[in-house]
Structure formats: C-alpha cells, structure tokens
Short mmCIF file of C-alpha atoms in Angstrom, two decimals:
data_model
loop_
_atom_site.label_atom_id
_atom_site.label_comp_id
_atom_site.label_asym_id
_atom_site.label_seq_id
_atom_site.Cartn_x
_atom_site.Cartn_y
_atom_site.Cartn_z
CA UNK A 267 111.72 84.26 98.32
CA UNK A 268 114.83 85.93 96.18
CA UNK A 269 115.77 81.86 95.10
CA UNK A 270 112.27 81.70 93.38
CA UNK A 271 112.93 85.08 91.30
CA UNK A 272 116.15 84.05 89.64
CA UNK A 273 114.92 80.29 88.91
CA UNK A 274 111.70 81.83 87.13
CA UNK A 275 112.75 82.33 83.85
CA UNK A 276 111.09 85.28 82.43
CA UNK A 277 110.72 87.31 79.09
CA UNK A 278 109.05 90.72 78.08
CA UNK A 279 107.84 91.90 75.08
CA UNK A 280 106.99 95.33 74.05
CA UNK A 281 105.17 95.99 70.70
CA UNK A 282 106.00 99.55 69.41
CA UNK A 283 104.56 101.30 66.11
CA UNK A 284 106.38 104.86 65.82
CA UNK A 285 107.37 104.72 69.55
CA UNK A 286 109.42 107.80 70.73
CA UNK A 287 112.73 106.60 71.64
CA UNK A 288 112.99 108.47 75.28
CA UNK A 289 109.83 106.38 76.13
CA UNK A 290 111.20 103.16 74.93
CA UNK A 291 114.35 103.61 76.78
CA UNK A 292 112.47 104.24 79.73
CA UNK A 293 110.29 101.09 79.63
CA UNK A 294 113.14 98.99 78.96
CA UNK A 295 115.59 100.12 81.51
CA UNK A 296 112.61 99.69 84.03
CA UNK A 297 112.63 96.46 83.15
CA UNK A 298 116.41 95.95 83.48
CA UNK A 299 116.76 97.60 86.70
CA UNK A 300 117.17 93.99 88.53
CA UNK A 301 119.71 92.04 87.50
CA UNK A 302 119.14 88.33 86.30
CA UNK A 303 115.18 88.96 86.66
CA UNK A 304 114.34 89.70 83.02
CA UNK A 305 116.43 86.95 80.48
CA UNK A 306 115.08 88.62 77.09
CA UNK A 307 112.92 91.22 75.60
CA UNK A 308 111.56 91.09 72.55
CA UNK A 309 110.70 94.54 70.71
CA UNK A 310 108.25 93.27 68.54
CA UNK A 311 107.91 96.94 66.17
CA UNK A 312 104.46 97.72 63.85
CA UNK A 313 106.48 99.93 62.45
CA UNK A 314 109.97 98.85 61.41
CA UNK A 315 111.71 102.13 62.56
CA UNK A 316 115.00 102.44 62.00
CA UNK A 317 114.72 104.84 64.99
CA UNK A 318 113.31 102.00 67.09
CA UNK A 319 115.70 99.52 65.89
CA UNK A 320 118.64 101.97 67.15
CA UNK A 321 117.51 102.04 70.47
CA UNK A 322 117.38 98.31 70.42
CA UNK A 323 121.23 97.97 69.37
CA UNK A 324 122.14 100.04 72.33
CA UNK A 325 120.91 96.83 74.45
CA UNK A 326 122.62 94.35 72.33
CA UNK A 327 122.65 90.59 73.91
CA UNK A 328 119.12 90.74 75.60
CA UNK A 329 117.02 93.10 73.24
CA UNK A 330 116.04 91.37 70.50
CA UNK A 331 114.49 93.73 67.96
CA UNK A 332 111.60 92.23 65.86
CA UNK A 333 110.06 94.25 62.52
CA UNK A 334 106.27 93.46 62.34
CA UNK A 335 103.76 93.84 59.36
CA UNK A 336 101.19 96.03 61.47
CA UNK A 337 98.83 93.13 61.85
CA UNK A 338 97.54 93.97 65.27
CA UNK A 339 98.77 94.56 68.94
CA UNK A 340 98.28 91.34 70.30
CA UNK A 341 98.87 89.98 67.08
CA UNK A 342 102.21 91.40 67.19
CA UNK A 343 103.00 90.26 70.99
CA UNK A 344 102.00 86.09 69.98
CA UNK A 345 105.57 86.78 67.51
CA UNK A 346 107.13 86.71 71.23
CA UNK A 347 104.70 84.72 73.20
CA UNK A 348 105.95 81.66 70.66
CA UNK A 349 109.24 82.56 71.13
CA UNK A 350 108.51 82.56 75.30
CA UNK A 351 106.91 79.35 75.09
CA UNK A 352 109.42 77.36 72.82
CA UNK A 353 111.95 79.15 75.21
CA UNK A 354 110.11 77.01 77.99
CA UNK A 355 110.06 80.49 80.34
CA UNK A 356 108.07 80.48 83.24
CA UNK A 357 106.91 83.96 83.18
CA UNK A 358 105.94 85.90 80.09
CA UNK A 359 105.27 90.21 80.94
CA UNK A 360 103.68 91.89 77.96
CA UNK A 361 104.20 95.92 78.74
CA UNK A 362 103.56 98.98 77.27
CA UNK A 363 105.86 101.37 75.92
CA UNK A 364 104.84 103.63 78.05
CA UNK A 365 104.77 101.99 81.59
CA UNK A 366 107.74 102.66 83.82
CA UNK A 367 108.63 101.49 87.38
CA UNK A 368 111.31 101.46 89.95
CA UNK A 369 113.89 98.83 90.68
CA UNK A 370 112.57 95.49 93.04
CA UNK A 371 109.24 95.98 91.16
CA UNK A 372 109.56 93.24 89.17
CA UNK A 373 111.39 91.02 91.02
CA UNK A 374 108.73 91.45 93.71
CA UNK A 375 105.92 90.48 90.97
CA UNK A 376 108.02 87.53 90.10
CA UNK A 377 108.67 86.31 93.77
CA UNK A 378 104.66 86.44 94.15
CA UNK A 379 104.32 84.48 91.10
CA UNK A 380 106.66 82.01 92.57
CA UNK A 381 104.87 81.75 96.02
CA UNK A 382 101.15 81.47 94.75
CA UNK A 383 101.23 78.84 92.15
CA UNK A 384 97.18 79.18 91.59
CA UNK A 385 97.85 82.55 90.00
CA UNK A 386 98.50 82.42 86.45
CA UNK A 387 98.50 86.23 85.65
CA UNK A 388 99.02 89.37 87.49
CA UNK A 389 99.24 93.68 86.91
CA UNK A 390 99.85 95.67 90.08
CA UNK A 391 99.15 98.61 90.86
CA UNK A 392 98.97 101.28 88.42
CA UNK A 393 99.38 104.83 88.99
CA UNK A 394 99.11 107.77 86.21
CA UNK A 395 102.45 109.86 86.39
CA UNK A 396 100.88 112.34 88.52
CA UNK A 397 100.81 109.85 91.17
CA UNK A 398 96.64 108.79 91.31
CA UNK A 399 95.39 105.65 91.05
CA UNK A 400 94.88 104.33 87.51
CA UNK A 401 92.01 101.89 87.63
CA UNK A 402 92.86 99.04 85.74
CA UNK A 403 90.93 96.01 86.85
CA UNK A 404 87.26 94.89 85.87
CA UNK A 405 84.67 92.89 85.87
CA UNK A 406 83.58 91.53 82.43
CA UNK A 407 82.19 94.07 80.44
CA UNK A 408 78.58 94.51 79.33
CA UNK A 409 78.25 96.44 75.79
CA UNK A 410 76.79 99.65 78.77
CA UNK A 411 80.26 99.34 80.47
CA UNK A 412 82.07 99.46 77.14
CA UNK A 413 80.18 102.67 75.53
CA UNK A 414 79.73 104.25 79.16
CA UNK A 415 84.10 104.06 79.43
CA UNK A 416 85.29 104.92 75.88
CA UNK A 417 83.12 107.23 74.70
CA UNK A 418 80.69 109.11 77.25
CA UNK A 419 81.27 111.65 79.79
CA UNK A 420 82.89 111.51 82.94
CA UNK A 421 79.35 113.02 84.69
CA UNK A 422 76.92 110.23 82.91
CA UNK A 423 76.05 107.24 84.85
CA UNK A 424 78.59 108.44 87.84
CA UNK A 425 77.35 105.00 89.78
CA UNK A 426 77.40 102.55 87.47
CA UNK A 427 80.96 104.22 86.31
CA UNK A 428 81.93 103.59 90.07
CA UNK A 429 81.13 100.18 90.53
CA UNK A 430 82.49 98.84 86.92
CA UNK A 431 85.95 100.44 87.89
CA UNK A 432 85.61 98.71 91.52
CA UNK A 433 86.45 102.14 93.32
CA UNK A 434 85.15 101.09 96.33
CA UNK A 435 87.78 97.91 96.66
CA UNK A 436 89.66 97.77 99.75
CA UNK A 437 93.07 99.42 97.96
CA UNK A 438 95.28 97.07 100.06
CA UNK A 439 93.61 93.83 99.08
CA UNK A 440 94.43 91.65 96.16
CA UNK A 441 91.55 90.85 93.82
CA UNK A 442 90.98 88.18 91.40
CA UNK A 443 89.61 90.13 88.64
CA UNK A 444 88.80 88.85 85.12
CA UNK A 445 89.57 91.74 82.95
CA UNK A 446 93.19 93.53 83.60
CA UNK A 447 94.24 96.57 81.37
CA UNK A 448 96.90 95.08 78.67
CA UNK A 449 99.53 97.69 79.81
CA UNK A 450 101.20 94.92 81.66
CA UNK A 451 99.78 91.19 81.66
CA UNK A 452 102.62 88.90 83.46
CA UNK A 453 101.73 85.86 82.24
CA UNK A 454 102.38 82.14 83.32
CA UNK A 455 103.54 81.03 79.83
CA UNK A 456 102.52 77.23 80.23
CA UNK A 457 99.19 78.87 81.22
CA UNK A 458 99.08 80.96 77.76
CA UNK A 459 99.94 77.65 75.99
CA UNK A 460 97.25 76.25 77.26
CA UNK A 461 94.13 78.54 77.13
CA UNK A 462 95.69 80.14 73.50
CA UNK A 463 97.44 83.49 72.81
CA UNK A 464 95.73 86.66 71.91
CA UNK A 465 93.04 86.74 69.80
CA UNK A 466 94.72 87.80 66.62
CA UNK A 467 90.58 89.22 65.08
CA UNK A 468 91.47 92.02 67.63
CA UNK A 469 93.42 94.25 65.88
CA UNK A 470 93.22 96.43 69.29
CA UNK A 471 91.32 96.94 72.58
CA UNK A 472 89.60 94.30 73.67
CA UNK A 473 92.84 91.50 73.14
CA UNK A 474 93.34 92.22 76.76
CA UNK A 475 89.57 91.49 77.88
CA UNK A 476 89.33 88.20 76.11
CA UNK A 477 92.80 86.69 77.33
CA UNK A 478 92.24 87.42 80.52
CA UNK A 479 89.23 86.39 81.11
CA UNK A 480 90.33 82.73 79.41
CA UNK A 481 93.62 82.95 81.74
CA UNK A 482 90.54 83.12 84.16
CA UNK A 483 88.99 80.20 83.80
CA UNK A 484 92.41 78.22 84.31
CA UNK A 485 93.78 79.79 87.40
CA UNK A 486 93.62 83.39 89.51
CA UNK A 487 93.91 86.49 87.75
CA UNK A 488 94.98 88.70 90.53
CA UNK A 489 95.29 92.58 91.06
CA UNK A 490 98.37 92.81 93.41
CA UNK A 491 98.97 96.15 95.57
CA UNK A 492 102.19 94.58 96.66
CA UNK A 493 104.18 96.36 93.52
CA UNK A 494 103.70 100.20 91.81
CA UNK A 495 103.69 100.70 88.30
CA UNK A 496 103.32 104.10 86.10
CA UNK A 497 101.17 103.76 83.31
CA UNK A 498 101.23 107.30 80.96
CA UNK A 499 97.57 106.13 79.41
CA UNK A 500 97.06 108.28 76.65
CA UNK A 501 93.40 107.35 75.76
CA UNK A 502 93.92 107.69 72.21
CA UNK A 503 90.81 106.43 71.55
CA UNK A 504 89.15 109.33 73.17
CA UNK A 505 91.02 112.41 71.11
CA UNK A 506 91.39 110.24 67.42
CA UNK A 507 88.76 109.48 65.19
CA UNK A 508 90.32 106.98 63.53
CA UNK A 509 91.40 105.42 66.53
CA UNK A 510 87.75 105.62 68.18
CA UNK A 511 86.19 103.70 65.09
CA UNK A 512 89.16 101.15 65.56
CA UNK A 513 88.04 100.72 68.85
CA UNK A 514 84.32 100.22 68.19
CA UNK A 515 84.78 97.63 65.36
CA UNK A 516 87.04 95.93 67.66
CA UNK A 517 84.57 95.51 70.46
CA UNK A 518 81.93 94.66 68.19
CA UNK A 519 83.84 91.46 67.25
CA UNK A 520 84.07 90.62 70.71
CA UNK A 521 80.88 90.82 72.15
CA UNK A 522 79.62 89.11 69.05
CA UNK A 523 82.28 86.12 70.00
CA UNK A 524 81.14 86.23 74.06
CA UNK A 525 77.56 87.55 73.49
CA UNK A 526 76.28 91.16 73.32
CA UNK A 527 73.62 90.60 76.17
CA UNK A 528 73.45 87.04 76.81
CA UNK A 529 76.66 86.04 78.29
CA UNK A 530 76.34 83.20 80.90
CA UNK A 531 80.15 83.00 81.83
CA UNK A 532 80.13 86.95 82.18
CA UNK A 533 76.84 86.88 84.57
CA UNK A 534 78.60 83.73 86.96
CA UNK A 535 82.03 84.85 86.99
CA UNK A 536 81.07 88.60 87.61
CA UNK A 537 79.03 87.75 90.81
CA UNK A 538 81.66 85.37 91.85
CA UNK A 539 83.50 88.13 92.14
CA UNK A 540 81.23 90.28 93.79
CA UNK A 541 80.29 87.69 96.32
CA UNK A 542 84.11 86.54 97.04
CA UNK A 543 85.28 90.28 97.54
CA UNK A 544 81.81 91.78 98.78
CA UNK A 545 83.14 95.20 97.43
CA UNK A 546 81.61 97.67 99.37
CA UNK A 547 78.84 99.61 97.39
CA UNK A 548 78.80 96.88 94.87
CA UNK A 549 75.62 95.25 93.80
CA UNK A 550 75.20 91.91 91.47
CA UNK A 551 72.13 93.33 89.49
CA UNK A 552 74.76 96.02 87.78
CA UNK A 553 76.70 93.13 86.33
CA UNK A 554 74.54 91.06 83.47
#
C-alpha cells in the first residue's frame, strides 16, 4: 500500500483572503508532515497579503503563492485545479485554512485512493478542535435542509436536523455521500476534468454541493473513518450579516440551476443512499 502513495502524484490548494498567518502555517505543515506525499501547494490568496505571501516564502520550492482578484472561493481554487490538471496529478486536495491533522493522515487518504479506483473523491473524518464529531456529509439538500442548517435554531425541526446530518450512520462505516463539506475535497483530478471544476456563479457556499454531487454521478464519493481531520468551522455565516446574505444569494443560484422543489436527480440519488446504507432512523419521505 505505501508504493501506491508515492506514485500518486498529488497537489493542494488553499485559497486564503486575510488568513492569519499561525493558521496558515498550521494547515500547510499538516500537509507536509509526510514526506514525498504532497508535490505542490498552491496558495491561491483573495487577498494579495503581503503577510500571506511571507508565510509562503518560508516554504520556498513547493509553495507556490498565487494573488487572486477576489472572484470567488471556488473560483479561486479552478486557478490551481488547471494547474493540477495540466500537471497530469492524480490527486488534487482542496483544504481549508483552517483544517489541521496529524502526520500518516494523508498518506493514508492517498493509499485508499490508490486501492479503490471507483472512488473519485473523499473527506474523512472531521472533528471540531474540541475533539466531537463535525458532521460533514449529506444528502442533497432540499431548500428546508438549507434554511433549517444556516439560519434556524438548533431546537427547530430536531428530527429532520438529525436525519439530514446522517447522525444515526454507523460511525465506523464508509458512506458514499453526495454532498461533502468543501473543507477538504481530495479529488481525482482526471475525474474533475471530466465532470468540470467549480461552479465559478458561486461566489461561496454551495461550490462544494454542486461539485460533489457531479463528482457523484461519475464515480463514489465516499466519507472515510479510516483518517481524522480538525476542522476549526467558524460558521461565519451565522454571526455576519454580510456574510449570511452572501450565503442566501448563493444558494438561491443553485437551487434555481438543480431545481428548488422539483429535483429528480436529488429525489433518486438521495434514496439510493438511504436504501444502500439503510441508516438507522432514516426514512426516504424526508428526502424530496
């Protein structure tokens, strides 16, 4: 199995916009922690901090620091996907800023990647800093499950809540899920090529929804419990206006590309899930 992870080729890319240096250096020397795994990262920065660019010099020879017109989060990550893809790498990890793991995480991702050929994308899982579980797998949204996560109480609709973050999953199992949190997509690059990049009409939010559920279509998009991962989600979305009204126009555009309430692929691939993983507590009618 440690053949496969140094003959997978693999980039990162990180998109920062005002990033606090301590937490950059901490993402990337995660992701340098094994030796020969990672071959670049790209620091793709919204910002074009001079702060940000700093940190990058200190990692001169496999950094490669990127200034970006703020265009968009996954906007900003397709400057590296291209690069990935003309590259010919095998693997392509798109990562937070503020994720952080210890060393053999990756390479065990990459060695699973290796092994399972059918899987085209893959997060782990993700833990809060604190140590509980961060829930960061899906089924495709319904405009309910959007409203009902961003921007209503914990106490409303406790079930429903329940069942759309698949709490009642078998923690040990790996599930092919068609929506994984964007705080770290590893990617099969030729797959990306294929299916398209992110959605550059997202400007944020929902780029992760909509690429994984067309990485979906092409292969398994799995949830692996092999490999820990510490996401600090900040939720800003939740404490900014700005960022909250950012987040609504955003999901507007992509329920009107998928469909707000009729949404064939969502109904099919949601209770294919249901039905291949019979999560317990889980019922079909919840997902439309």
């Amino acid at each position: 199995m440690a053949t496969f992870v140094f003959i997978m080729k693999l980039h990162a890319s990180i998109v920062t916009y005002n990033t606090d240096c301590a937490e950059l250096r901490k993402c990337i020397d995660s992701l340098l922690a094994d030796s020969g795994v990672v071959g670049r990262v790209y620091v793709v920065d919204n910002s074009s901090s001079e702060s940000t660019a700093a940190v990058c010099a200190e990692y001169s020879g496999i950094v490669k620091y990127i200034p970006h017109p703020n265009t968009g989060y996954g906007d900003a990550h397709n400057v590296a996907l291209h690069q990935s893809i003309e590259a010919d790498t095998a693997l392509h990890l798109v990562i937070n800023s503020d994720v952080y793991f210890r060393p053999g995480t990756l390479a065990a991702c990459v060695a699973y990647m290796a092994d399972n050929p059918e899987v085209v994308q893959l997060i782990p899982h993700t833990v809060y800093p604190d140590g509980s579980e961060q829930y960061v797998i899906h089924p495709l949204p319904t405009p309910l499950d959007m409203f009902m996560r961003g921007f209503m109480p914990e106490s409303w609709l406790k079930r429903r809540r329940r069942r759309y973050q698949l709490r009642d999953r078998d923690p040990k199992a790996t599930v092919n899920a068609p929506y994984h949190h964007g705080c770290f997509m590893l990617l099969r690059t030729a797959a990306v090529a294929s299916v398209g990049l992110f959605d550059p009409r997202f400007f944020m939010y929902p780029e992760d929804i909509d690429l994984t559920r067309r990485m979906h279509r092409l292969g398994r998009t799995v949830y692996w419990p092999g490999a820990e991962i510490v996401h600090a989600h900040r939720a800003e979305s939740k404490r900014s206006g700005r960022m909250r009204r950012i987040h609504i126009a955003n999901m507007l555009r992509y329920f009107r590309k998928w469909g707000f309430f009729f949404d064939l692929e969502r109904r099919q691939v949601n209770r294919r899930l249901m039905k291949e993983y019979n999560t317990k507590g889980l019922s079909n009618s919840v997902f439309k």
